[in-house]
Each structure stands twice: as C-alpha cells, then as structure tokens.
Amino acid sequence: MACSAAAGVEATALLSPRCPAPSPPDGRSRRRLALASRTRHRSLRAAAQRPHKSATGADPLYNNRANVRSDEASVSAEKERQRKYNDGDGISNLKLEDLVGMIQNTEKNILLLNQARLQAMEHADKVLKEKEALQRKINILETRLSETDEQHKLSSEGNFSDSPLALELGILKEENILLKEDIEFFKTKLIEVAEIEEGIFKLEKEHALLDASLRELESRFIAAQADTMKLGPRDAWWEKVEKLEDLLETTANQVEHAAVILDHNHDLQDRLDNLEASLQAANISKFSCSLVDLLQQKVKLVEDRFQACNSEMHSQIELYEHSIVEFHDTLSKLIEESEKRSLENFTGNMPSELWSKISLLIDGWLLEKKISYNDASMLREMVQKRDSRLREAYLSYRGTENREVMDNLLKMALPGTSSGLHIAHIAAEMAPVAKVGGLADVISGLGKALQKKGHLVEIILPKYDCMQVDQVSNLKVLDVLVQSYFEGNMFNNKIWTGTVEGLPVYFIEPQHPAMFFSRAQYYGEHDDFKRFSYFSRAALELLYQSGKKVDIIHCHDWQTAFVAPLYWDVYANLGFNSARICFTCHNFEYQGTAPARDLAWCGLDVEHLDRPDRMRDNSHGRINAVKGAVVYSNIVTTVSPTYALEVRSEGGRGLQDTLKVHSRKFLGILNGIDTDTWNPCTDRYLKVQYNAKDLQGKAANKAALREQLNLASAYPSQPLVGCITRLVAQKGVHLIRHAIYKTAELGGQFVLLGSSPVPEIQREFEGIADHFQNNNNIRLILKYDDALSHCIYAASDMFIVPSIFEPCGLTQMIAMRYGSVPIVRKTGGLNDSVFDFDDETIPMEVRNGFTFVKADEQGLSSAMERAFNCYTRKPEVWKQLVQKDMTIDFSWDTSASQYEDIYQKAVARARAVA
C-alpha cells in the first residue's frame, strides 16, 4: 500500500498548478464531457486489466524513490490548484478547456494508481511466498521438536534404549565420531599437501632460476667459441698445424722407405762378402778373377748408393726431428694464446654481479677504515675497466680471509684512468626488492643498462622492514656506523650491502627512535616528509664519508628531491663537490609539500630557501620539495617527451612557471622496459613460449587463460581485451568501466587485473564484478598478481590504457612485446609510444595501435570499434600488425644512451669549470 500511496501522490503532482482558474461549463458541455469521461474510463479499466510491463532496464526501486521525492511538490500543487479553482465565495470559475485538462490528468493518475496497485500486488505475492517458506520451516522444526520430545519421553519411561530409534541413533553417533576422525585425518593430510605444494613451488622457482643461469652460461660459452674461432691468427695456426701434419706424414713414409733400402743393402753386402771369401778359397782362373773384379765394382756401386741413401735417410730424420720441435713450439703458442683470449673473453663477459660484489667489498673496506682512500680509488678504477688482474686476484683468494683478499687486490692496484662514469642513484624504490610503481622498474632497468655500457652504477635505498630480502644477494651489514644530522642531533645508521639484479646496492637503516622505515609499508605514513628528508641526508653522508669521487648523483621523485639543495647548500661547502645532480620527476602529481619550518629537520636553511625563486610553492606558500630539486639540479628530466610538454602548461600542477624558467636543463626521456623479464620467448610463467615468427604459442596461451579464468572457449578467434592497472582516477576508471560494457556489446571478452587504494572505486568495481559473475566473457580480478599479469599480456589480442594523464606508461610497451595491440588515449608517454593504425599522416611502418584524443566514452568507443573491425574483417592485416608490434625495441638501451649523453655533457661542463 505504500507503493500505491506514493503513486497517488505522484499522480496528484501531475495536475498542473499553472493552469488559469477555469469557467463553469454549460449544460451541453457537461453532457459531452460526461460521455467522453465514461468512454475513457472503460478504456482505462481495460488497460489496467492487461499485465503491466515496465520499460526496459526500469528499476522499481528507482520509481518508488522518484514517487517519494515528488510527494511534497504534489501536496503544494494540490493546494495551489484548490486556491485557483475557487474564488472567495466558494463559486467555481472552471472553464471547459480546464476541465478537459483535469480529466486527462485524472486519467493519467488512475493509470499510475493501477500500475502502483499491480506493483503492490507483486510485492504482496513475494511476501506470501516468503511466509509460506517460513511456515514450512516452522513445520519442520515443530516435527523435529515433537520427535525430540518423544525420545525424551521414551527415555524417561526406560524403554528408549531398546527401541529401534535408539539403536539407529547410536549407530549415527558412532558414524559421526568416525566422520570426525576422518575429517581430522583429512585436515592433517591437507596441511601436508599444502606444505608439499609450497616445497614444490620453491623447487620449481629454483629450477627456473638454475635453467636461466644455465642458458646464460651456454649462450656465453657459444659466444666465446664463436669469438675464438673468428680470430685471424688462430686460422693461420691451424693451417700451419695441417701443413706440419702433412710434412710429418711424408717424413714418416720416407723414413720407412729408407729403412727398407738399408735392410736390403745390408743383406747384399753380406752376400758379396761371402762370395769374395769363397772365390779366394777356391783359387779360380783369371776369367773368374775378372768376373770377381766386375762383381766388386758392382758392389762398390751398390755401396755408394747405400751411402747416398743413408745420408738422405739421416737428413730426413733430422728434418723430421726439427719439424717435431717446430710443431710443438707452434702448438704451445697456440694453446697459450687460446687460453689468453678465452680468459679475456670470460673477463669481459663475467657476470656483472661479480663485479658488483668486488665493488661493494672495496667500499666496505674503505668505510671500515681498512684501506686508504687512494687505494680504494685505484681499485674502483680497475673495477670500472673490468681489469682481468683484479678478477684473477679475487677468484684466486675468494673464500680466504678478507685480509688476504685485500692484500692481493692491493698488489694488483696500479694508477690508471677510466672512461666510465661513477653514477649513484638515490631512490625510494627498486624492483624487485622494494616495488610500488614504475619508479622501481626504472631504477633497476636504467641501472643495468648503464652498467652494460661500462659505467660504475650504485644504488642507495632505505632498508624497509617490508622489502623482499630474498631478492638481495649477499646481504650483510658493515662493521661501521655512519652518522648523519637530523633535528639538531647526530644519529647512527647501519649500512647494509648486497646485489640486486647484478647491481651494487646500499641499504640505510636509521637508528632513530621514530623507526622511520620499520612501518610495514613503503609510503602513506603521516611523517613521510620527515622520513625521506632524513634518508636523503643520510644517503649523502654515506657518499661523503666513503670519500667517493662520484660523477653523477641521480635522485628520483619528491622522496629524494631533498638531495639537490642539501648537496649544494651543505656538502659542496665541505669539499664534496665533484658530482653533478640529475633529478627525475616520474609524476608531477606528487610534489612533497610541507610547512616551511619542516625543512630545518634535515639541516637546510629555511630562511634561505623559503623564497619564490627557490623552494616556496607557487600556489599555497608551503615548501615544495620537487620545486627545490628543479631549481638546484644540474639536469632535470621526466619520463617522456610529450609529458615534458604537458607539464609546462596545466599538467605541471603549479610548477609550470618554474619549469619554463629552467627549460634549458629540462627534457623528457621515454622510459624503457626490462626485456629480459618481459620476453615471450623465455617467460617461465607462460604455458607456451612464442615469438613474432610463430604465433601459435600466443593462441595456446589464450586458450590456457580462458580455462584458468573459466571464460567461454567455444570460439577460439573471439577477441580478448586485457587491462592491467591501478584503479585510480588518473587511469580513467570511468573509461575502463565503459570499455568492459563496450567489449560485451562488440562480442568480445574482457579481463581486468588490478585493485584500487580508493575504497569507493574498489567497491564500485566489486559491484561490476558481481554483476558479471555469471557472464563467461567478463572477468574482473581485483588484486595484483604478477604471474597472472604475464599470462594476460600473452593471451590478450588488445590492451586498454585509457589514462586521463600518463607520464610514461609501461603496460602498453609490454603488451606490444607480447603481441597485444594497444588501444590508448593520446597523452604523455602513450602519445610517444603508440601511433594510430588508421592515421594516414603517419608512415605505415610506425603505426602500431589505436588511439583517441578526448577522455570520453565516444572517443574510446570509436577506437575500440576500429580495432574490432580490423581484427574480425582483416585477419592477415591484424597478424602483420601483431608481428610488427612484437619486434619494436622498447629496451632500456636507447633511453640509457640518452641519459649517458646528458651525464657526460654535465660532467664535461663541470670539468671545464674546474
């Protein structure tokens, strides 16, 4: 009845209060109106008897709420109508037209009342059904209660134990006990199975790591063999060896022939001697004597020939012996040179992690005062040059006492110079040991790329209690404490060292009462400004006390932006001024603002820096850490060229004027991706590895993901759209929501992986997930799963990145490497990496995806429709697009070369000034 009342109120509201006071109708008009009214009433009753059908998608709850909202307006409208319809004496002023309008409104009201009545009847039917269900449950409970009472009654009479019911109850109890025991047994087994599965997972992980190491060693061995065989001198040596073998074979044959002749000559000489003795004993005639003379001449001739053969044989033997000696000498030289080349090749390709260990060892000795600064500098230069003597010394004495290793390394240290730069990154994140966002990937990716180019790269991080310690090799604490200034006092800091991704890393653990980095999370604390200003000061103190001549100090985002003013205002005055500062802002949305007085905590001069041209924020007068880094750094970068242009205008979030003033040192460099981690040819998370030349593996991974997520698989060619993101406003959550529904409309499948730190957004997408829980074409996994992300990249045909703004973006690059065509909004790094397939102003070889400009649903829908049309109607064209995307080089090599160039220019200017 509440629904009916609400509908009645809404119907009353439909009477227009703006109608003028009507005049009373005449008699003929009254009869005509009455006839029309009866006809309309009959039609309304017929309409009310037909089943009610609401509009598509109409929500009864929404209608009821609308009725309630119109209640108050309807009452006021009714009062106004009564006032206008009657004059002061109560006499009606109605006119014919007004009565017709009133009748029409009344008819509408009656129709609405009928609809409300039908809704009320539906609700009443539901209530009756629920009542019947409850009544059935009550009946069952009453039956059970009566049976229990009967059992108690039998028990009290003493006959219950003998009844069949009691026997059956006893059997059930025994079975229940057995079932409980079985359940406990199975629980134990399940625990054991879980432990076994965990052990298997660890073994698989170790196996994968060992496989990767083995493949790396095999590739290096093959490369070393190839390089060795390419050596010019070695080809000549092998020719010489072959000639020597031929010569030895000829000599051996000649020696054997000479030996046969010598044996024959010896036999002939014996026969002649015997013959001559016989003739002398027989005293023969002159003729016989002449015959003997003739024979003796022949013997003489044979003897001469024998001597010639003997001389030739001896010369051949001497030549053979000489050749043998020459062969052995040449072979020894060949072996020696081969070993030397192999050693050089091994040294050049020696794992970077081993050089990082040596570097950390040297720095640890210096901090612990075990070696002098000059010795440490010479050893560092040898590390930068990958000096083979240092490698040999380290490997020879590894496992012995540190003193022996140190003494041996110092013997190897010789003065020299290095062309490589010494680069120190100071950051709050690094993948995979402490990862929150893209910053972590940049630190490890850029660091490894610069290291491969021959530079000495070091990373300084806070030692978080929540970091992934298992990702650090050889983690150990140094036997020294580094003191740093904060809040007017000196505080100790433990220094930990280890290698991550082959890079030497220092972890600073403050011994401050506030336990700055023992909070079980990386960011989000109430005192983040204090935490990271402390870390920035301690990191510079570590570099200063180690006595290193660093060329570049590269700090990242507001968390380490304090490094720039601290370096120039504090440490340069102490003589630590060899370095040039590079600052990279990965997202100008986060600038690190605080009251000006908070800047004094780390030892900076507030009065000196709280000025519009230094660190005072341009908008609200607070201190701005990012602004200070922009002003004080020698180089300022951001993560894509387009984003660098955007932040000079409204995208700068208040810093656009500052960036314009310092535009000469500000540029955008597009980030890269770690092509070792993101490689479909070797990705251990995939069911089947594949490459651009063989896309059957991609189809197999698509089928595997469908099976894993219980998606429909009847049509293998049905397009699959992927999206992996944090669900925050920057990422265009309203467009992601629209993409889900649009994909369903276009007949595709959609998989979303990601979560939101914003509770309202998380709840919204949980609601969408519930809505599609029975739809086998849509899956929302509202968390982050690294292994699953690899599978989604490999399985998806298209990849959605509809960001409102995107400084760089890595997911679109990873998607293309796995053959998933990106659909992105033209902003920031997306604009620098994705070029529209249908844009004829762009060369065909560059087009690699689908883009839209405006951050609205129409633009996204258009891009998705174009992508779906190409996929379904032009499969060969689509295949060529996929293969082209997979071959694009998004590695860090190009980006690292750009950073290397600006580093070297800054260092060259500094040296010129010096």
Coordinates of N, CA, C and O in Angstrom, one line a residue, residues 641-765:
P641 N 58.8 12.6 -23.7 CA 58.9 14.0 -24.3 C 57.5 14.7 -24.2 O 57.4 15.9 -24.0
T642 N 56.4 14.0 -24.5 CA 55.1 14.6 -24.5 C 54.7 15.1 -23.1 O 54.2 16.2 -22.9
Y643 N 55.0 14.3 -22.1 CA 54.7 14.7 -20.7 C 55.5 15.9 -20.4 O 55.1 16.8 -19.6
A644 N 56.8 16.0 -20.9 CA 57.6 17.2 -20.6 C 56.9 18.5 -21.2 O 57.0 19.5 -20.6
L645 N 56.2 18.3 -22.3 CA 55.5 19.5 -22.9 C 54.2 19.7 -22.1 O 53.9 20.9 -21.8
E646 N 53.5 18.7 -21.6 CA 52.3 18.9 -20.9 C 52.5 19.6 -19.5 O 51.7 20.4 -19.1
V647 N 53.6 19.2 -18.9 CA 53.8 19.8 -17.5 C 54.3 21.2 -17.6 O 54.3 21.9 -16.5
R648 N 54.6 21.7 -18.7 CA 54.9 23.2 -18.9 C 53.6 24.0 -18.9 O 53.7 25.2 -18.9
S649 N 52.5 23.3 -19.0 CA 51.2 24.0 -19.0 C 50.4 23.5 -17.8 O 51.0 23.4 -16.7
E650 N 49.1 23.2 -18.0 CA 48.3 22.8 -16.9 C 48.7 21.5 -16.2 O 48.4 21.2 -15.1
G651 N 49.5 20.7 -16.9 CA 49.9 19.4 -16.4 C 51.0 19.5 -15.3 O 51.4 18.6 -14.6
G652 N 51.6 20.7 -15.2 CA 52.6 20.9 -14.2 C 52.2 21.0 -12.8 O 53.0 21.1 -11.8
R653 N 50.9 21.1 -12.5 CA 50.3 21.1 -11.2 C 50.9 22.2 -10.3 O 51.3 22.1 -9.2
G654 N 51.0 23.4 -11.0 CA 51.5 24.6 -10.3 C 53.0 24.9 -10.5 O 53.4 26.0 -10.2
L655 N 53.7 23.9 -11.1 CA 55.1 24.2 -11.3 C 55.5 24.5 -12.8 O 56.6 24.6 -13.1
Q656 N 54.4 24.8 -13.6 CA 54.7 25.1 -15.0 C 55.6 26.4 -15.2 O 56.5 26.4 -16.0
D657 N 55.4 27.4 -14.4 CA 56.2 28.6 -14.5 C 57.7 28.3 -14.1 O 58.6 28.8 -14.8
T658 N 57.9 27.5 -13.1 CA 59.2 27.2 -12.7 C 59.9 26.3 -13.7 O 61.1 26.5 -14.0
L659 N 59.2 25.4 -14.4 CA 59.7 24.6 -15.4 C 60.1 25.4 -16.7 O 61.1 25.1 -17.3
K660 N 59.3 26.4 -16.9 CA 59.6 27.3 -18.1 C 60.9 28.1 -17.8 O 61.7 28.3 -18.7
V661 N 61.0 28.6 -16.6 CA 62.2 29.3 -16.2 C 63.5 28.4 -16.4 O 64.5 28.9 -16.9
H662 N 63.4 27.2 -16.0 CA 64.5 26.2 -16.1 C 64.4 25.3 -17.3 O 64.9 24.2 -17.2
S663 N 63.8 25.8 -18.4 CA 63.5 24.9 -19.5 C 64.8 24.4 -20.2 O 64.8 23.4 -20.8
R664 N 65.9 25.2 -20.1 CA 67.1 24.8 -20.8 C 67.7 23.5 -20.3 O 68.4 22.8 -21.0
K665 N 67.5 23.2 -19.0 CA 68.0 22.0 -18.4 C 66.9 20.9 -18.2 O 67.2 19.9 -17.6
F666 N 65.8 21.1 -18.8 CA 64.6 20.2 -18.6 C 64.3 19.5 -19.9 O 64.1 20.1 -20.9
L667 N 64.2 18.2 -19.9 CA 63.8 17.4 -21.1 C 63.1 16.1 -20.6 O 63.2 15.7 -19.5
G668 N 62.4 15.5 -21.6 CA 61.7 14.2 -21.4 C 62.4 13.1 -22.1 O 62.8 13.2 -23.3
I669 N 62.7 12.0 -21.4 CA 63.3 10.8 -22.0 C 62.3 9.6 -21.7 O 62.0 9.3 -20.6
L670 N 61.9 9.0 -22.8 CA 60.9 7.9 -22.7 C 61.6 6.7 -22.0 O 62.7 6.3 -22.3
N671 N 60.9 6.2 -21.0 CA 61.4 5.0 -20.2 C 61.4 3.8 -21.2 O 60.7 3.7 -22.2
G672 N 62.1 2.8 -20.8 CA 62.1 1.5 -21.4 C 61.6 0.5 -20.5 O 61.1 0.7 -19.4
I673 N 61.6 -0.8 -21.0 CA 61.2 -1.9 -20.2 C 62.3 -2.9 -20.1 O 63.2 -2.9 -20.9
D674 N 62.2 -3.8 -19.1 CA 63.2 -4.8 -18.9 C 62.9 -6.0 -19.9 O 62.0 -6.8 -19.6
T675 N 63.6 -6.0 -21.0 CA 63.3 -7.0 -22.0 C 63.7 -8.4 -21.6 O 63.4 -9.4 -22.3
D676 N 64.5 -8.5 -20.5 CA 64.8 -9.9 -20.0 C 63.6 -10.5 -19.2 O 63.3 -11.6 -19.4
T677 N 63.0 -9.6 -18.4 CA 61.9 -10.1 -17.6 C 60.6 -10.2 -18.5 O 59.9 -11.2 -18.4
W678 N 60.4 -9.3 -19.4 CA 59.2 -9.3 -20.3 C 59.7 -9.8 -21.7 O 59.9 -9.0 -22.6
N679 N 59.7 -11.1 -21.8 CA 60.2 -11.7 -23.1 C 59.3 -13.0 -23.3 O 59.5 -14.0 -22.6
P680 N 58.4 -13.0 -24.3 CA 57.6 -14.1 -24.5 C 58.4 -15.4 -25.0 O 57.8 -16.5 -24.9
C681 N 59.6 -15.2 -25.4 CA 60.4 -16.3 -25.8 C 60.9 -17.1 -24.7 O 61.2 -18.3 -24.8
T682 N 61.1 -16.5 -23.5 CA 61.7 -17.2 -22.3 C 60.8 -17.1 -21.1 O 61.2 -17.6 -20.0
D683 N 59.6 -16.5 -21.2 CA 58.8 -16.2 -20.0 C 58.4 -17.5 -19.3 O 57.6 -18.3 -19.9
R684 N 58.8 -17.8 -18.1 CA 58.5 -19.0 -17.4 C 57.1 -19.1 -16.9 O 56.6 -20.2 -16.5
Y685 N 56.4 -18.0 -16.9 CA 55.0 -18.0 -16.4 C 54.0 -18.5 -17.5 O 52.9 -18.8 -17.2
L686 N 54.5 -18.5 -18.8 CA 53.6 -18.8 -19.9 C 53.5 -20.4 -20.1 O 54.4 -21.1 -19.8
K687 N 52.3 -20.8 -20.5 CA 52.2 -22.2 -20.8 C 53.0 -22.6 -22.0 O 53.6 -23.7 -22.1
V688 N 53.1 -21.7 -23.0 CA 53.9 -21.9 -24.2 C 54.7 -20.6 -24.6 O 54.1 -19.6 -24.6
Q689 N 56.0 -20.7 -24.7 CA 56.8 -19.6 -25.2 C 56.6 -19.4 -26.7 O 56.4 -20.4 -27.4
Y690 N 56.7 -18.2 -27.2 CA 56.5 -17.9 -28.6 C 57.2 -16.7 -29.0 O 57.8 -16.0 -28.2
N691 N 57.2 -16.4 -30.3 CA 57.9 -15.2 -30.8 C 57.1 -14.7 -32.0 O 56.0 -15.3 -32.4
A692 N 57.6 -13.6 -32.6 CA 56.8 -13.0 -33.7 C 56.7 -13.8 -34.9 O 55.7 -13.7 -35.7
K693 N 57.6 -14.8 -35.1 CA 57.6 -15.6 -36.3 C 56.6 -16.8 -36.1 O 56.2 -17.5 -37.1
D694 N 56.3 -17.1 -34.9 CA 55.5 -18.3 -34.6 C 54.4 -17.9 -33.6 O 54.7 -17.9 -32.4
L695 N 53.2 -17.5 -34.0 CA 52.2 -17.0 -33.1 C 51.3 -18.1 -32.6 O 50.3 -17.8 -31.9
Q696 N 51.6 -19.4 -32.9 CA 50.7 -20.5 -32.4 C 50.8 -20.5 -30.9 O 49.8 -20.8 -30.2
G697 N 51.9 -20.2 -30.3 CA 52.1 -20.2 -28.8 C 51.1 -19.1 -28.2 O 50.6 -19.3 -27.1
K698 N 50.9 -18.0 -28.9 CA 50.0 -17.0 -28.3 C 48.6 -17.5 -28.3 O 47.9 -17.3 -27.3
A699 N 48.2 -18.3 -29.3 CA 46.8 -18.9 -29.3 C 46.7 -19.9 -28.1 O 45.7 -20.0 -27.5
A700 N 47.8 -20.6 -27.9 CA 47.8 -21.6 -26.8 C 47.7 -20.9 -25.5 O 47.0 -21.4 -24.6
N701 N 48.3 -19.8 -25.3 CA 48.2 -19.1 -24.0 C 46.9 -18.5 -23.8 O 46.4 -18.4 -22.7
K702 N 46.2 -18.1 -24.9 CA 44.9 -17.6 -24.9 C 43.9 -18.6 -24.4 O 43.1 -18.4 -23.5
A703 N 44.1 -19.9 -24.9 CA 43.2 -21.0 -24.5 C 43.5 -21.3 -23.1 O 42.5 -21.6 -22.3
A704 N 44.7 -21.3 -22.6 CA 45.1 -21.6 -21.2 C 44.5 -20.6 -20.3 O 44.0 -21.0 -19.2
L705 N 44.5 -19.3 -20.6 CA 43.9 -18.3 -19.7 C 42.4 -18.4 -19.6 O 41.8 -18.3 -18.6
R706 N 41.8 -18.7 -20.8 CA 40.3 -19.0 -20.8 C 40.0 -20.1 -19.8 O 39.0 -20.0 -19.1
E707 N 40.7 -21.2 -19.9 CA 40.5 -22.3 -19.0 C 40.7 -21.9 -17.5 O 40.0 -22.3 -16.6
Q708 N 41.8 -21.2 -17.3 CA 42.1 -20.8 -15.9 C 41.1 -19.9 -15.3 O 40.7 -20.0 -14.1
L709 N 40.5 -18.9 -16.1 CA 39.5 -18.0 -15.6 C 38.1 -18.4 -15.9 O 37.2 -17.6 -15.6
N710 N 37.9 -19.6 -16.4 CA 36.6 -20.1 -16.7 C 35.8 -19.2 -17.7 O 34.6 -19.0 -17.5
L711 N 36.5 -18.8 -18.7 CA 35.9 -18.0 -19.8 C 35.4 -18.9 -20.9 O 35.9 -20.0 -21.1
A712 N 34.5 -18.4 -21.7 CA 34.0 -19.2 -22.8 C 35.1 -19.5 -23.8 O 35.9 -18.6 -24.1
S713 N 35.1 -20.7 -24.3 CA 36.1 -21.1 -25.3 C 35.6 -21.7 -26.6 O 36.3 -22.3 -27.3
A714 N 34.3 -21.5 -26.8 CA 33.7 -22.1 -28.0 C 34.2 -21.5 -29.3 O 34.3 -22.2 -30.3
Y715 N 34.6 -20.2 -29.2 CA 35.0 -19.6 -30.4 C 36.5 -19.1 -30.2 O 36.7 -18.0 -29.6
P716 N 37.5 -19.9 -30.6 CA 38.9 -19.5 -30.3 C 39.3 -18.1 -30.8 O 40.2 -17.5 -30.3
S717 N 38.7 -17.7 -31.9 CA 39.1 -16.4 -32.5 C 38.3 -15.2 -31.9 O 38.6 -14.1 -32.3
Q718 N 37.5 -15.5 -30.9 CA 36.8 -14.4 -30.2 C 37.8 -13.4 -29.6 O 38.7 -13.9 -28.8
P719 N 37.8 -12.1 -29.9 CA 38.8 -11.2 -29.4 C 38.8 -11.1 -27.9 O 37.7 -11.0 -27.3
L720 N 40.0 -11.0 -27.3 CA 40.1 -10.9 -25.9 C 40.8 -9.6 -25.6 O 41.9 -9.3 -26.1
V721 N 40.2 -8.7 -24.7 CA 40.7 -7.4 -24.4 C 41.3 -7.5 -23.0 O 40.6 -8.0 -22.1
G722 N 42.5 -7.0 -22.8 CA 43.1 -7.1 -21.4 C 43.3 -5.7 -20.9 O 43.4 -4.7 -21.6
C723 N 43.4 -5.6 -19.6 CA 43.6 -4.3 -18.9 C 44.3 -4.6 -17.5 O 43.7 -5.3 -16.7
I724 N 45.5 -4.1 -17.3 CA 46.2 -4.3 -16.1 C 46.6 -2.9 -15.6 O 47.4 -2.2 -16.2
T725 N 46.1 -2.5 -14.4 CA 46.3 -1.2 -14.0 C 45.9 -1.0 -12.5 O 45.2 -1.9 -11.9
R726 N 46.3 0.1 -11.9 CA 45.8 0.5 -10.6 C 44.5 1.3 -10.9 O 44.5 2.2 -11.8
L727 N 43.5 1.0 -10.1 CA 42.2 1.7 -10.4 C 42.2 3.0 -9.6 O 41.6 3.1 -8.5
V728 N 42.8 4.0 -10.2 CA 42.7 5.4 -9.6 C 42.3 6.3 -10.7 O 42.2 6.0 -11.9
A729 N 41.9 7.5 -10.3 CA 41.3 8.5 -11.2 C 42.2 8.8 -12.4 O 41.8 8.9 -13.5
Q730 N 43.5 8.8 -12.2 CA 44.5 9.1 -13.3 C 44.4 8.1 -14.4 O 44.6 8.5 -15.6
K731 N 44.0 6.9 -14.1 CA 44.0 5.8 -15.1 C 42.7 5.8 -15.9 O 42.5 4.9 -16.8
G732 N 41.7 6.7 -15.6 CA 40.5 6.8 -16.3 C 39.5 5.7 -16.0 O 39.1 4.9 -16.8
V733 N 39.2 5.6 -14.7 CA 38.3 4.4 -14.2 C 37.0 4.5 -14.9 O 36.4 3.4 -15.2
H734 N 36.4 5.6 -15.2 CA 35.1 5.7 -15.9 C 35.2 5.1 -17.3 O 34.3 4.5 -17.8
L735 N 36.4 5.3 -18.0 CA 36.6 4.7 -19.3 C 36.9 3.2 -19.2 O 36.5 2.5 -20.2
I736 N 37.5 2.8 -18.2 CA 37.7 1.4 -18.0 C 36.4 0.7 -17.8 O 36.1 -0.4 -18.4
R737 N 35.5 1.3 -17.0 CA 34.2 0.7 -16.8 C 33.4 0.7 -18.2 O 32.8 -0.3 -18.5
H738 N 33.5 1.7 -19.0 CA 32.9 1.8 -20.2 C 33.4 0.7 -21.2 O 32.7 0.1 -22.0
A739 N 34.8 0.5 -21.1 CA 35.4 -0.5 -22.0 C 34.9 -1.9 -21.7 O 34.7 -2.7 -22.6
I740 N 34.6 -2.2 -20.5 CA 34.0 -3.5 -20.1 C 32.7 -3.7 -20.8 O 32.5 -4.8 -21.5
Y741 N 31.8 -2.8 -20.7 CA 30.4 -2.9 -21.3 C 30.5 -2.8 -22.8 O 29.8 -3.5 -23.5
K742 N 31.4 -2.0 -23.4 CA 31.6 -1.9 -24.8 C 32.1 -3.2 -25.4 O 31.7 -3.6 -26.5
T743 N 33.0 -3.9 -24.7 CA 33.6 -5.1 -25.2 C 32.5 -6.2 -25.2 O 32.4 -7.0 -26.2
A744 N 31.6 -6.2 -24.2 CA 30.5 -7.1 -24.2 C 29.5 -6.8 -25.4 O 29.0 -7.8 -26.0
E745 N 29.3 -5.6 -25.7 CA 28.5 -5.2 -26.8 C 29.0 -5.6 -28.1 O 28.3 -6.0 -29.0
L746 N 30.4 -5.5 -28.3 CA 31.0 -5.9 -29.5 C 31.3 -7.4 -29.7 O 31.8 -7.8 -30.7
G747 N 30.9 -8.1 -28.7 CA 31.0 -9.6 -28.7 C 32.4 -10.1 -28.4 O 32.8 -11.2 -28.8
G748 N 33.1 -9.4 -27.6 CA 34.5 -9.8 -27.2 C 34.5 -10.3 -25.8 O 33.5 -10.4 -25.1
Q749 N 35.7 -10.6 -25.3 CA 35.9 -11.0 -23.9 C 36.8 -9.9 -23.2 O 37.7 -9.4 -23.9
F750 N 36.7 -9.7 -21.9 CA 37.4 -8.7 -21.2 C 37.9 -9.3 -19.9 O 37.2 -9.9 -19.1
V751 N 39.2 -9.0 -19.6 CA 39.9 -9.4 -18.4 C 40.6 -8.2 -17.8 O 41.4 -7.6 -18.4
L752 N 40.2 -7.9 -16.5 CA 40.8 -6.8 -15.8 C 41.6 -7.3 -14.6 O 41.0 -8.2 -13.9
L753 N 42.8 -6.9 -14.4 CA 43.6 -7.2 -13.3 C 44.1 -5.9 -12.6 O 44.8 -5.1 -13.2
G754 N 43.7 -5.8 -11.4 CA 44.2 -4.6 -10.6 C 43.2 -4.3 -9.5 O 42.1 -4.8 -9.4
S755 N 43.7 -3.4 -8.6 CA 42.9 -3.0 -7.4 C 43.0 -1.5 -7.2 O 43.8 -0.8 -7.9
S756 N 42.2 -1.0 -6.3 CA 42.2 0.4 -6.0 C 42.5 0.7 -4.6 O 42.0 0.1 -3.7
P757 N 43.4 1.7 -4.3 CA 43.6 2.2 -2.9 C 42.4 3.0 -2.4 O 42.4 3.4 -1.3
V758 N 41.5 3.4 -3.4 CA 40.4 4.3 -3.0 C 39.2 3.4 -2.7 O 38.7 2.7 -3.6
P759 N 38.7 3.3 -1.5 CA 37.6 2.4 -1.2 C 36.4 2.5 -2.1 O 35.8 1.5 -2.4
E760 N 36.0 3.7 -2.4 CA 34.8 3.9 -3.2 C 35.0 3.3 -4.6 O 34.1 2.6 -5.1
I761 N 36.1 3.5 -5.2 CA 36.4 2.9 -6.5 C 36.5 1.3 -6.4 O 35.9 0.6 -7.3
Q762 N 37.1 0.8 -5.4 CA 37.2 -0.6 -5.2 C 35.8 -1.2 -5.1 O 35.5 -2.3 -5.7
R763 N 34.9 -0.6 -4.3 CA 33.6 -1.1 -4.1 C 32.8 -1.0 -5.4 O 32.0 -2.0 -5.8
E764 N 33.0 0.0 -6.2 CA 32.3 0.1 -7.5 C 32.7 -1.0 -8.4 O 31.8 -1.6 -9.0
F765 N 33.9 -1.4 -8.5 CA 34.3 -2.4 -9.4 C 34.0 -3.8 -8.8 O 33.8 -4.8 -9.6

